[in-house]
Amino acid sequence: MRQAKNEEMVSFFPKKQAMIVFLIVTLLLLIGTGMSVTIVLNTYYKLSAEWSLAILMALSLLFSFINFKVTRGSFSCANLLKYYTVLLVLIGIPAVLLQDTFAKQLFCLFNLAVLIATFFLVKSKIYHAYIQHQFDLINDIKEAQAIIEKEINRGRSRQ
């Protein structure tokens, strides 16, 4: 642990509330992605189940990569998640109007609610506190690795 600029100790684990918000955002974005792909492919396009699954898997892998970068303290990836959520909302709004049954409209509205909630969670201070903690932690690990490497090199040069 080290002392941060504001004299707080940077621990290995983030605060519980920040971790919970991160996990909720991850879960809601996975649900929102799946629902949005289902809505888009059934409303705008008529693709086979294989293509739908392939697109869903590709988007899920892309989301997982970006979310992994967030766990490493990347604020740019957090902004990317925010824009990704906005894009899914913008794609989903017209889909509500294009549905022919009430059940499909309700499904689209639920998807929009999930995505809007996710957007506000990604913008929250708690989520950004999690990212800042992860950023500080990764920097601490890099500093420790550099110190260890320096000591190893100094020990080798003495021999």
Tab-separated table of N, CA and C in Angstrom:
chain	number	residue	atom	x	y	z
A	1	MET	N	0.836	-1.180	0.000
A	1	MET	CA	0.000	0.000	0.000
A	1	MET	C	0.882	1.245	0.000
A	2	ARG	N	0.412	2.293	-0.608
A	2	ARG	CA	1.147	3.552	-0.594
A	2	ARG	C	0.180	4.680	-0.306
A	3	GLN	N	0.733	5.817	0.027
A	3	GLN	CA	-0.097	6.979	0.315
A	3	GLN	C	-0.361	7.724	-0.993
A	4	ALA	N	-1.602	7.987	-1.276
A	4	ALA	CA	-1.969	8.737	-2.473
A	4	ALA	C	-1.792	10.227	-2.199
A	5	LYS	N	-2.022	11.045	-3.217
A	5	LYS	CA	-1.861	12.493	-3.076
A	5	LYS	C	-2.763	13.069	-1.996
A	6	ASN	N	-3.938	12.488	-1.827
A	6	ASN	CA	-4.873	12.997	-0.830
A	6	ASN	C	-4.717	12.264	0.502
A	7	GLU	N	-3.550	11.636	0.704
A	7	GLU	CA	-3.188	10.966	1.956
A	7	GLU	C	-4.043	9.751	2.279
A	8	GLU	N	-4.758	9.197	1.318
A	8	GLU	CA	-5.487	7.950	1.521
A	8	GLU	C	-4.582	6.800	1.148
A	9	MET	N	-4.742	5.712	1.849
A	9	MET	CA	-3.966	4.521	1.521
A	9	MET	C	-4.631	3.825	0.330
A	10	VAL	N	-3.818	3.451	-0.644
A	10	VAL	CA	-4.320	2.705	-1.791
A	10	VAL	C	-4.184	1.228	-1.454
A	11	SER	N	-5.311	0.579	-1.264
A	11	SER	CA	-5.291	-0.834	-0.898
A	11	SER	C	-5.405	-1.700	-2.146
A	12	PHE	N	-5.264	-2.993	-1.933
A	12	PHE	CA	-5.332	-3.924	-3.055
A	12	PHE	C	-6.745	-4.024	-3.610
A	13	PHE	N	-7.756	-3.986	-2.742
A	13	PHE	CA	-9.144	-4.087	-3.173
A	13	PHE	C	-9.817	-2.723	-3.098
A	14	PRO	N	-10.658	-2.391	-4.084
A	14	PRO	CA	-11.387	-1.123	-4.029
A	14	PRO	C	-12.478	-1.175	-2.960
A	15	LYS	N	-13.060	-0.025	-2.710
A	15	LYS	CA	-14.153	0.025	-1.743
A	15	LYS	C	-15.295	-0.846	-2.239
A	16	LYS	N	-16.033	-1.390	-1.283
A	16	LYS	CA	-17.093	-2.346	-1.606
A	16	LYS	C	-18.147	-1.724	-2.527
A	17	GLN	N	-18.531	-0.488	-2.250
A	17	GLN	CA	-19.562	0.164	-3.049
A	17	GLN	C	-19.096	0.342	-4.502
A	18	ALA	N	-17.847	0.713	-4.696
A	18	ALA	CA	-17.323	0.902	-6.050
A	18	ALA	C	-17.270	-0.429	-6.793
A	19	MET	N	-16.889	-1.483	-6.097
A	19	MET	CA	-16.827	-2.805	-6.724
A	19	MET	C	-18.230	-3.280	-7.113
A	20	ILE	N	-19.201	-3.040	-6.267
A	20	ILE	CA	-20.579	-3.445	-6.563
A	20	ILE	C	-21.111	-2.695	-7.773
A	21	VAL	N	-20.835	-1.387	-7.850
A	21	VAL	CA	-21.289	-0.601	-9.007
A	21	VAL	C	-20.623	-1.109	-10.281
A	22	PHE	N	-19.333	-1.425	-10.220
A	22	PHE	CA	-18.652	-1.968	-11.397
A	22	PHE	C	-19.293	-3.280	-11.847
A	23	LEU	N	-19.578	-4.160	-10.899
A	23	LEU	CA	-20.186	-5.447	-11.252
A	23	LEU	C	-21.594	-5.272	-11.810
A	24	ILE	N	-22.360	-4.338	-11.256
A	24	ILE	CA	-23.703	-4.066	-11.770
A	24	ILE	C	-23.634	-3.528	-13.196
A	25	VAL	N	-22.696	-2.606	-13.439
A	25	VAL	CA	-22.529	-2.065	-14.795
A	25	VAL	C	-22.170	-3.179	-15.767
A	26	THR	N	-21.264	-4.053	-15.360
A	26	THR	CA	-20.870	-5.170	-16.231
A	26	THR	C	-22.066	-6.060	-16.550
A	27	LEU	N	-22.811	-6.420	-15.536
A	27	LEU	CA	-23.977	-7.283	-15.731
A	27	LEU	C	-25.030	-6.605	-16.601
A	28	LEU	N	-25.346	-5.349	-16.312
A	28	LEU	CA	-26.371	-4.644	-17.091
A	28	LEU	C	-25.949	-4.441	-18.537
A	29	LEU	N	-24.663	-4.181	-18.770
A	29	LEU	CA	-24.219	-4.021	-20.152
A	29	LEU	C	-24.243	-5.343	-20.917
A	30	LEU	N	-23.948	-6.428	-20.249
A	30	LEU	CA	-24.072	-7.727	-20.922
A	30	LEU	C	-25.527	-8.024	-21.263
A	31	ILE	N	-26.422	-7.768	-20.324
A	31	ILE	CA	-27.851	-7.970	-20.583
A	31	ILE	C	-28.328	-7.031	-21.685
A	32	GLY	N	-27.939	-5.769	-21.592
A	32	GLY	CA	-28.343	-4.785	-22.607
A	32	GLY	C	-27.814	-5.114	-23.984
A	33	THR	N	-26.581	-5.604	-24.048
A	33	THR	CA	-26.012	-5.991	-25.342
A	33	THR	C	-26.793	-7.149	-25.949
A	34	GLY	N	-27.059	-8.162	-25.143
A	34	GLY	CA	-27.813	-9.313	-25.645
A	34	GLY	C	-29.200	-8.938	-26.109
A	35	MET	N	-29.884	-8.132	-25.311
A	35	MET	CA	-31.237	-7.720	-25.680
A	35	MET	C	-31.216	-6.827	-26.920
A	36	SER	N	-30.233	-5.925	-26.998
A	36	SER	CA	-30.159	-5.026	-28.151
A	36	SER	C	-29.865	-5.780	-29.434
A	37	VAL	N	-28.962	-6.747	-29.366
A	37	VAL	CA	-28.673	-7.547	-30.560
A	37	VAL	C	-29.917	-8.317	-30.986
A	38	THR	N	-30.630	-8.856	-30.028
A	38	THR	CA	-31.866	-9.580	-30.347
A	38	THR	C	-32.883	-8.650	-31.002
A	39	ILE	N	-33.043	-7.473	-30.440
A	39	ILE	CA	-34.017	-6.509	-30.983
A	39	ILE	C	-33.608	-6.057	-32.384
A	40	VAL	N	-32.334	-5.695	-32.536
A	40	VAL	CA	-31.875	-5.191	-33.835
A	40	VAL	C	-31.991	-6.264	-34.907
A	41	LEU	N	-31.579	-7.469	-34.584
A	41	LEU	CA	-31.592	-8.513	-35.602
A	41	LEU	C	-33.003	-8.999	-35.927
A	42	ASN	N	-33.921	-8.881	-34.991
A	42	ASN	CA	-35.294	-9.301	-35.275
A	42	ASN	C	-36.154	-8.171	-35.822
A	43	THR	N	-35.760	-6.922	-35.583
A	43	THR	CA	-36.552	-5.788	-36.059
A	43	THR	C	-36.046	-5.277	-37.401
A	44	TYR	N	-34.755	-5.025	-37.483
A	44	TYR	CA	-34.200	-4.399	-38.677
A	44	TYR	C	-33.739	-5.415	-39.730
A	45	TYR	N	-33.247	-6.532	-39.278
A	45	TYR	CA	-32.710	-7.546	-40.191
A	45	TYR	C	-33.363	-8.880	-39.880
A	46	LYS	N	-33.404	-9.729	-40.826
A	46	LYS	CA	-33.888	-11.093	-40.628
A	46	LYS	C	-32.736	-12.041	-40.922
A	47	LEU	N	-31.906	-12.276	-39.906
A	47	LEU	CA	-30.749	-13.146	-40.060
A	47	LEU	C	-31.023	-14.504	-39.426
A	48	SER	N	-30.260	-15.470	-39.842
A	48	SER	CA	-30.408	-16.807	-39.261
A	48	SER	C	-29.865	-16.796	-37.835
A	49	ALA	N	-30.191	-17.844	-37.104
A	49	ALA	CA	-29.762	-17.944	-35.709
A	49	ALA	C	-28.235	-18.012	-35.600
A	50	GLU	N	-27.582	-18.627	-36.562
A	50	GLU	CA	-26.125	-18.742	-36.532
A	50	GLU	C	-25.464	-17.374	-36.636
A	51	TRP	N	-25.964	-16.543	-37.558
A	51	TRP	CA	-25.399	-15.204	-37.710
A	51	TRP	C	-25.700	-14.344	-36.486
A	52	SER	N	-26.887	-14.496	-35.934
A	52	SER	CA	-27.245	-13.741	-34.723
A	52	SER	C	-26.314	-14.105	-33.578
A	53	LEU	N	-26.060	-15.387	-33.420
A	53	LEU	CA	-25.172	-15.841	-32.361
A	53	LEU	C	-23.746	-15.359	-32.598
A	54	ALA	N	-23.293	-15.381	-33.837
A	54	ALA	CA	-21.939	-14.927	-34.157
A	54	ALA	C	-21.778	-13.436	-33.856
A	55	ILE	N	-22.774	-12.635	-34.213
A	55	ILE	CA	-22.707	-11.205	-33.937
A	55	ILE	C	-22.740	-10.945	-32.442
A	56	LEU	N	-23.596	-11.664	-31.740
A	56	LEU	CA	-23.675	-11.517	-30.289
A	56	LEU	C	-22.355	-11.903	-29.627
A	57	MET	N	-21.732	-12.979	-30.074
A	57	MET	CA	-20.453	-13.399	-29.512
A	57	MET	C	-19.354	-12.371	-29.792
A	58	ALA	N	-19.340	-11.816	-31.000
A	58	ALA	CA	-18.329	-10.817	-31.343
A	58	ALA	C	-18.486	-9.561	-30.481
A	59	LEU	N	-19.720	-9.097	-30.329
A	59	LEU	CA	-19.953	-7.923	-29.484
A	59	LEU	C	-19.638	-8.209	-28.018
A	60	SER	N	-19.936	-9.397	-27.562
A	60	SER	CA	-19.629	-9.760	-26.180
A	60	SER	C	-18.127	-9.818	-25.945
A	61	LEU	N	-17.385	-10.342	-26.899
A	61	LEU	CA	-15.927	-10.366	-26.778
A	61	LEU	C	-15.340	-8.964	-26.794
A	62	LEU	N	-15.871	-8.112	-27.664
A	62	LEU	CA	-15.417	-6.721	-27.707
A	62	LEU	C	-15.717	-6.016	-26.381
A	63	PHE	N	-16.918	-6.207	-25.858
A	63	PHE	CA	-17.280	-5.622	-24.572
A	63	PHE	C	-16.377	-6.154	-23.465
A	64	SER	N	-16.091	-7.437	-23.468
A	64	SER	CA	-15.238	-8.033	-22.437
A	64	SER	C	-13.834	-7.457	-22.483
A	65	PHE	N	-13.308	-7.250	-23.673
A	65	PHE	CA	-11.976	-6.651	-23.807
A	65	PHE	C	-11.966	-5.234	-23.247
A	66	ILE	N	-12.969	-4.446	-23.615
A	66	ILE	CA	-13.045	-3.066	-23.128
A	66	ILE	C	-13.240	-3.051	-21.618
A	67	ASN	N	-14.076	-3.933	-21.103
A	67	ASN	CA	-14.319	-3.994	-19.666
A	67	ASN	C	-13.052	-4.432	-18.921
A	68	PHE	N	-12.263	-5.317	-19.517
A	68	PHE	CA	-10.991	-5.713	-18.918
A	68	PHE	C	-10.058	-4.516	-18.808
A	69	LYS	N	-10.034	-3.676	-19.847
A	69	LYS	CA	-9.203	-2.476	-19.801
A	69	LYS	C	-9.677	-1.521	-18.706
A	70	VAL	N	-10.985	-1.497	-18.451
A	70	VAL	CA	-11.512	-0.673	-17.359
A	70	VAL	C	-10.978	-1.183	-16.027
A	71	THR	N	-10.875	-2.493	-15.874
A	71	THR	CA	-10.335	-3.044	-14.624
A	71	THR	C	-8.860	-2.722	-14.458
A	72	ARG	N	-8.224	-2.250	-15.500
A	72	ARG	CA	-6.828	-1.831	-15.428
A	72	ARG	C	-6.699	-0.315	-15.307
A	73	GLY	N	-7.814	0.366	-15.105
A	73	GLY	CA	-7.787	1.802	-14.841
A	73	GLY	C	-7.821	2.682	-16.070
A	74	SER	N	-8.430	2.237	-17.135
A	74	SER	CA	-8.494	3.014	-18.370
A	74	SER	C	-9.755	3.878	-18.397
A	75	PHE	N	-9.548	5.192	-18.255
A	75	PHE	CA	-10.685	6.109	-18.312
A	75	PHE	C	-11.221	6.233	-19.735
A	76	SER	N	-10.360	6.087	-20.734
A	76	SER	CA	-10.827	6.170	-22.120
A	76	SER	C	-11.751	4.996	-22.452
A	77	CYS	N	-11.465	3.820	-21.900
A	77	CYS	CA	-12.357	2.678	-22.131
A	77	CYS	C	-13.681	2.858	-21.395
A	78	ALA	N	-13.657	3.519	-20.249
A	78	ALA	CA	-14.906	3.816	-19.546
A	78	ALA	C	-15.757	4.778	-20.370
A	79	ASN	N	-15.117	5.762	-20.996
A	79	ASN	CA	-15.859	6.663	-21.884
A	79	ASN	C	-16.383	5.907	-23.093
A	80	LEU	N	-15.615	4.964	-23.589
A	80	LEU	CA	-16.057	4.138	-24.708
A	80	LEU	C	-17.303	3.338	-24.329
A	81	LEU	N	-17.337	2.815	-23.098
A	81	LEU	CA	-18.527	2.096	-22.626
A	81	LEU	C	-19.734	3.033	-22.552
A	82	LYS	N	-19.491	4.256	-22.150
A	82	LYS	CA	-20.582	5.231	-22.076
A	82	LYS	C	-21.151	5.497	-23.476
A	83	TYR	N	-20.276	5.700	-24.450
A	83	TYR	CA	-20.743	5.942	-25.814
A	83	TYR	C	-21.389	4.701	-26.414
A	84	TYR	N	-20.884	3.538	-26.074
A	84	TYR	CA	-21.469	2.274	-26.516
A	84	TYR	C	-22.898	2.144	-26.002
A	85	THR	N	-23.107	2.517	-24.748
A	85	THR	CA	-24.442	2.471	-24.162
A	85	THR	C	-25.380	3.452	-24.860
A	86	VAL	N	-24.881	4.648	-25.131
A	86	VAL	CA	-25.702	5.643	-25.842
A	86	VAL	C	-26.059	5.136	-27.238
A	87	LEU	N	-25.112	4.516	-27.917
A	87	LEU	CA	-25.382	3.962	-29.248
A	87	LEU	C	-26.465	2.897	-29.194
A	88	LEU	N	-26.399	2.021	-28.193
A	88	LEU	CA	-27.430	0.985	-28.055
A	88	LEU	C	-28.801	1.596	-27.765
A	89	VAL	N	-28.826	2.662	-26.978
A	89	VAL	CA	-30.103	3.340	-26.698
A	89	VAL	C	-30.657	3.959	-27.971
A	90	LEU	N	-29.794	4.640	-28.729
A	90	LEU	CA	-30.249	5.285	-29.960
A	90	LEU	C	-30.738	4.278	-30.994
A	91	ILE	N	-30.142	3.107	-31.013
A	91	ILE	CA	-30.609	2.065	-31.920
A	91	ILE	C	-31.931	1.477	-31.439
A	92	GLY	N	-32.102	1.406	-30.116
A	92	GLY	CA	-33.288	0.773	-29.551
A	92	GLY	C	-34.536	1.631	-29.541
A	93	ILE	N	-34.390	2.955	-29.565
A	93	ILE	CA	-35.570	3.836	-29.498
A	93	ILE	C	-36.504	3.632	-30.693
A	94	PRO	N	-36.006	3.650	-31.928
A	94	PRO	CA	-36.936	3.416	-33.050
A	94	PRO	C	-37.534	2.014	-33.045
A	95	ALA	N	-36.811	1.067	-32.470
A	95	ALA	CA	-37.308	-0.306	-32.449
A	95	ALA	C	-38.592	-0.420	-31.643
A	96	VAL	N	-38.747	0.424	-30.623
A	96	VAL	CA	-39.981	0.404	-29.826
A	96	VAL	C	-41.180	0.722	-30.707
A	97	LEU	N	-40.997	1.682	-31.587
A	97	LEU	CA	-42.106	2.106	-32.452
A	97	LEU	C	-42.381	1.118	-33.581
A	98	LEU	N	-41.404	0.306	-33.912
A	98	LEU	CA	-41.567	-0.636	-35.026
A	98	LEU	C	-42.144	-1.983	-34.620
A	99	GLN	N	-42.323	-2.215	-33.331
A	99	GLN	CA	-42.825	-3.509	-32.858
A	99	GLN	C	-44.334	-3.597	-33.071
A	100	ASP	N	-44.793	-4.790	-33.383
A	100	ASP	CA	-46.214	-4.967	-33.681
A	100	ASP	C	-47.014	-5.528	-32.511
A	101	THR	N	-46.357	-6.083	-31.511
A	101	THR	CA	-47.097	-6.608	-30.358
A	101	THR	C	-46.669	-5.877	-29.089
A	102	PHE	N	-47.548	-5.921	-28.111
A	102	PHE	CA	-47.262	-5.264	-26.838
A	102	PHE	C	-46.095	-5.933	-26.120
A	103	ALA	N	-45.972	-7.229	-26.216
A	103	ALA	CA	-44.875	-7.949	-25.556
A	103	ALA	C	-43.519	-7.523	-26.123
A	104	LYS	N	-43.448	-7.352	-27.424
A	104	LYS	CA	-42.201	-6.913	-28.046
A	104	LYS	C	-41.878	-5.470	-27.655
A	105	GLN	N	-42.908	-4.622	-27.584
A	105	GLN	CA	-42.685	-3.249	-27.146
A	105	GLN	C	-42.199	-3.198	-25.703
A	106	LEU	N	-42.782	-4.040	-24.865
A	106	LEU	CA	-42.373	-4.110	-23.466
A	106	LEU	C	-40.929	-4.587	-23.352
A	107	PHE	N	-40.541	-5.553	-24.157
A	107	PHE	CA	-39.163	-6.041	-24.192
A	107	PHE	C	-38.202	-4.916	-24.570
A	108	CYS	N	-38.573	-4.133	-25.583
A	108	CYS	CA	-37.741	-3.010	-26.017
A	108	CYS	C	-37.653	-1.935	-24.935
A	109	LEU	N	-38.760	-1.648	-24.287
A	109	LEU	CA	-38.761	-0.641	-23.222
A	109	LEU	C	-37.916	-1.096	-22.028
A	110	PHE	N	-37.988	-2.374	-21.703
A	110	PHE	CA	-37.157	-2.902	-20.618
A	110	PHE	C	-35.682	-2.782	-20.987
A	111	ASN	N	-35.349	-3.079	-22.232
A	111	ASN	CA	-33.972	-2.936	-22.698
A	111	ASN	C	-33.516	-1.483	-22.578
A	112	LEU	N	-34.362	-0.558	-22.978
A	112	LEU	CA	-34.005	0.863	-22.873
A	112	LEU	C	-33.808	1.274	-21.415
A	113	ALA	N	-34.643	0.773	-20.525
A	113	ALA	CA	-34.498	1.094	-19.102
A	113	ALA	C	-33.168	0.565	-18.558
A	114	VAL	N	-32.816	-0.648	-18.941
A	114	VAL	CA	-31.547	-1.230	-18.499
A	114	VAL	C	-30.377	-0.390	-19.014
A	115	LEU	N	-30.422	-0.004	-20.271
A	115	LEU	CA	-29.322	0.749	-20.862
A	115	LEU	C	-29.224	2.157	-20.296
A	116	ILE	N	-30.341	2.798	-20.040
A	116	ILE	CA	-30.306	4.144	-19.460
A	116	ILE	C	-29.767	4.095	-18.034
A	117	ALA	N	-30.174	3.085	-17.273
A	117	ALA	CA	-29.632	2.924	-15.921
A	117	ALA	C	-28.120	2.685	-15.985
A	118	THR	N	-27.688	1.905	-16.938
A	118	THR	CA	-26.258	1.636	-17.104
A	118	THR	C	-25.499	2.908	-17.450
A	119	PHE	N	-26.078	3.717	-18.322
A	119	PHE	CA	-25.440	4.971	-18.705
A	119	PHE	C	-25.195	5.850	-17.477
A	120	PHE	N	-26.197	5.978	-16.623
A	120	PHE	CA	-26.034	6.817	-15.443
A	120	PHE	C	-25.066	6.209	-14.437
A	121	LEU	N	-25.009	4.900	-14.366
A	121	LEU	CA	-24.025	4.265	-13.478
A	121	LEU	C	-22.602	4.466	-13.993
A	122	VAL	N	-22.417	4.399	-15.303
A	122	VAL	CA	-21.080	4.602	-15.871
A	122	VAL	C	-20.633	6.048	-15.656
A	123	LYS	N	-21.548	6.972	-15.664
A	123	LYS	CA	-21.214	8.379	-15.432
A	123	LYS	C	-21.017	8.719	-13.956
A	124	SER	N	-21.371	7.820	-13.057
A	124	SER	CA	-21.373	8.145	-11.628
A	124	SER	C	-19.964	8.313	-11.063
A	125	LYS	N	-19.895	9.035	-9.969
A	125	LYS	CA	-18.621	9.261	-9.283
A	125	LYS	C	-18.089	7.963	-8.683
A	126	ILE	N	-18.983	7.097	-8.265
A	126	ILE	CA	-18.558	5.833	-7.656
A	126	ILE	C	-17.841	4.971	-8.685
A	127	TYR	N	-18.364	4.910	-9.903
A	127	TYR	CA	-17.728	4.130	-10.963
A	127	TYR	C	-16.364	4.716	-11.297
A	128	HIS	N	-16.281	6.027	-11.362
A	128	HIS	CA	-15.001	6.667	-11.644
A	128	HIS	C	-14.019	6.497	-10.486
A	129	ALA	N	-14.525	6.412	-9.262
A	129	ALA	CA	-13.652	6.129	-8.120
A	129	ALA	C	-13.056	4.732	-8.249
A	130	TYR	N	-13.841	3.779	-8.737
A	130	TYR	CA	-13.332	2.430	-8.972
A	130	TYR	C	-12.210	2.464	-10.011
A	131	ILE	N	-12.429	3.168	-11.106
A	131	ILE	CA	-11.423	3.238	-12.163
A	131	ILE	C	-10.158	3.923	-11.647
A	132	GLN	N	-10.328	4.983	-10.863
A	132	GLN	CA	-9.163	5.679	-10.305
A	132	GLN	C	-8.389	4.758	-9.364
A	133	HIS	N	-9.097	3.981	-8.564
A	133	HIS	CA	-8.438	3.035	-7.667
A	133	HIS	C	-7.640	2.014	-8.467
A	134	GLN	N	-8.237	1.479	-9.516
A	134	GLN	CA	-7.547	0.491	-10.341
A	134	GLN	C	-6.332	1.115	-11.033
A	135	PHE	N	-6.464	2.352	-11.480
A	135	PHE	CA	-5.359	3.063	-12.113
A	135	PHE	C	-4.204	3.229	-11.131
A	136	ASP	N	-4.511	3.663	-9.905
A	136	ASP	CA	-3.485	3.825	-8.874
A	136	ASP	C	-2.838	2.485	-8.525
A	137	LEU	N	-3.653	1.446	-8.445
A	137	LEU	CA	-3.129	0.123	-8.115
A	137	LEU	C	-2.175	-0.386	-9.188
A	138	ILE	N	-2.534	-0.235	-10.443
A	138	ILE	CA	-1.669	-0.676	-11.537
A	138	ILE	C	-0.372	0.124	-11.549
A	139	ASN	N	-0.452	1.428	-11.279
A	139	ASN	CA	0.766	2.230	-11.203
A	139	ASN	C	1.652	1.784	-10.044
A	140	ASP	N	1.058	1.447	-8.906
A	140	ASP	CA	1.824	0.936	-7.768
A	140	ASP	C	2.524	-0.373	-8.127
A	141	ILE	N	1.820	-1.242	-8.828
A	141	ILE	CA	2.411	-2.519	-9.230
A	141	ILE	C	3.573	-2.288	-10.189
A	142	LYS	N	3.415	-1.365	-11.129
A	142	LYS	CA	4.494	-1.060	-12.072
A	142	LYS	C	5.700	-0.474	-11.349
A	143	GLU	N	5.462	0.397	-10.361
A	143	GLU	CA	6.564	0.958	-9.577
A	143	GLU	C	7.293	-0.144	-8.811
A	144	ALA	N	6.548	-1.049	-8.209
A	144	ALA	CA	7.161	-2.145	-7.462
A	144	ALA	C	7.966	-3.053	-8.389
A	145	GLN	N	7.444	-3.327	-9.576
A	145	GLN	CA	8.177	-4.154	-10.527
A	145	GLN	C	9.474	-3.471	-10.962
A	146	ALA	N	9.418	-2.152	-11.163
A	146	ALA	CA	10.624	-1.422	-11.557
A	146	ALA	C	11.673	-1.457	-10.446
A	147	ILE	N	11.232	-1.321	-9.212
A	147	ILE	CA	12.169	-1.377	-8.081
A	147	ILE	C	12.782	-2.771	-7.968
A	148	ILE	N	11.974	-3.789	-8.112
A	148	ILE	CA	12.480	-5.157	-8.037
A	148	ILE	C	13.460	-5.431	-9.176
A	149	GLU	N	13.124	-4.987	-10.368
A	149	GLU	CA	14.011	-5.172	-11.519
A	149	GLU	C	15.333	-4.450	-11.302
A	150	LYS	N	15.292	-3.262	-10.739
A	150	LYS	CA	16.502	-2.510	-10.455
A	150	LYS	C	17.372	-3.254	-9.442
A	151	GLU	N	16.746	-3.803	-8.412
A	151	GLU	CA	17.490	-4.570	-7.402
A	151	GLU	C	18.094	-5.844	-7.998
A	152	ILE	N	17.362	-6.510	-8.853
A	152	ILE	CA	17.884	-7.717	-9.507
A	152	ILE	C	19.074	-7.363	-10.381
A	153	ASN	N	18.955	-6.294	-11.151
A	153	ASN	CA	20.065	-5.880	-12.025
A	153	ASN	C	21.273	-5.456	-11.195
A	154	ARG	N	21.058	-4.794	-10.071
A	154	ARG	CA	22.155	-4.379	-9.217
A	154	ARG	C	22.829	-5.625	-8.615
A	155	GLY	N	22.021	-6.622	-8.229
A	155	GLY	CA	22.596	-7.870	-7.706
A	155	GLY	C	23.383	-8.613	-8.750
A	156	ARG	N	22.966	-8.601	-9.977
A	156	ARG	CA	23.692	-9.271	-11.073
A	156	ARG	C	25.005	-8.555	-11.378
A	157	SER	N	24.976	-7.237	-11.306
A	157	SER	CA	26.198	-6.486	-11.625
A	157	SER	C	27.263	-6.670	-10.547
A	158	ARG	N	26.884	-6.964	-9.316
A	158	ARG	CA	27.840	-7.203	-8.243
A	158	ARG	C	28.542	-8.540	-8.415
A	159	GLN	N	27.875	-9.484	-9.011
A	159	GLN	CA	28.460	-10.827	-9.175
A	159	GLN	C	29.420	-10.799	-10.269
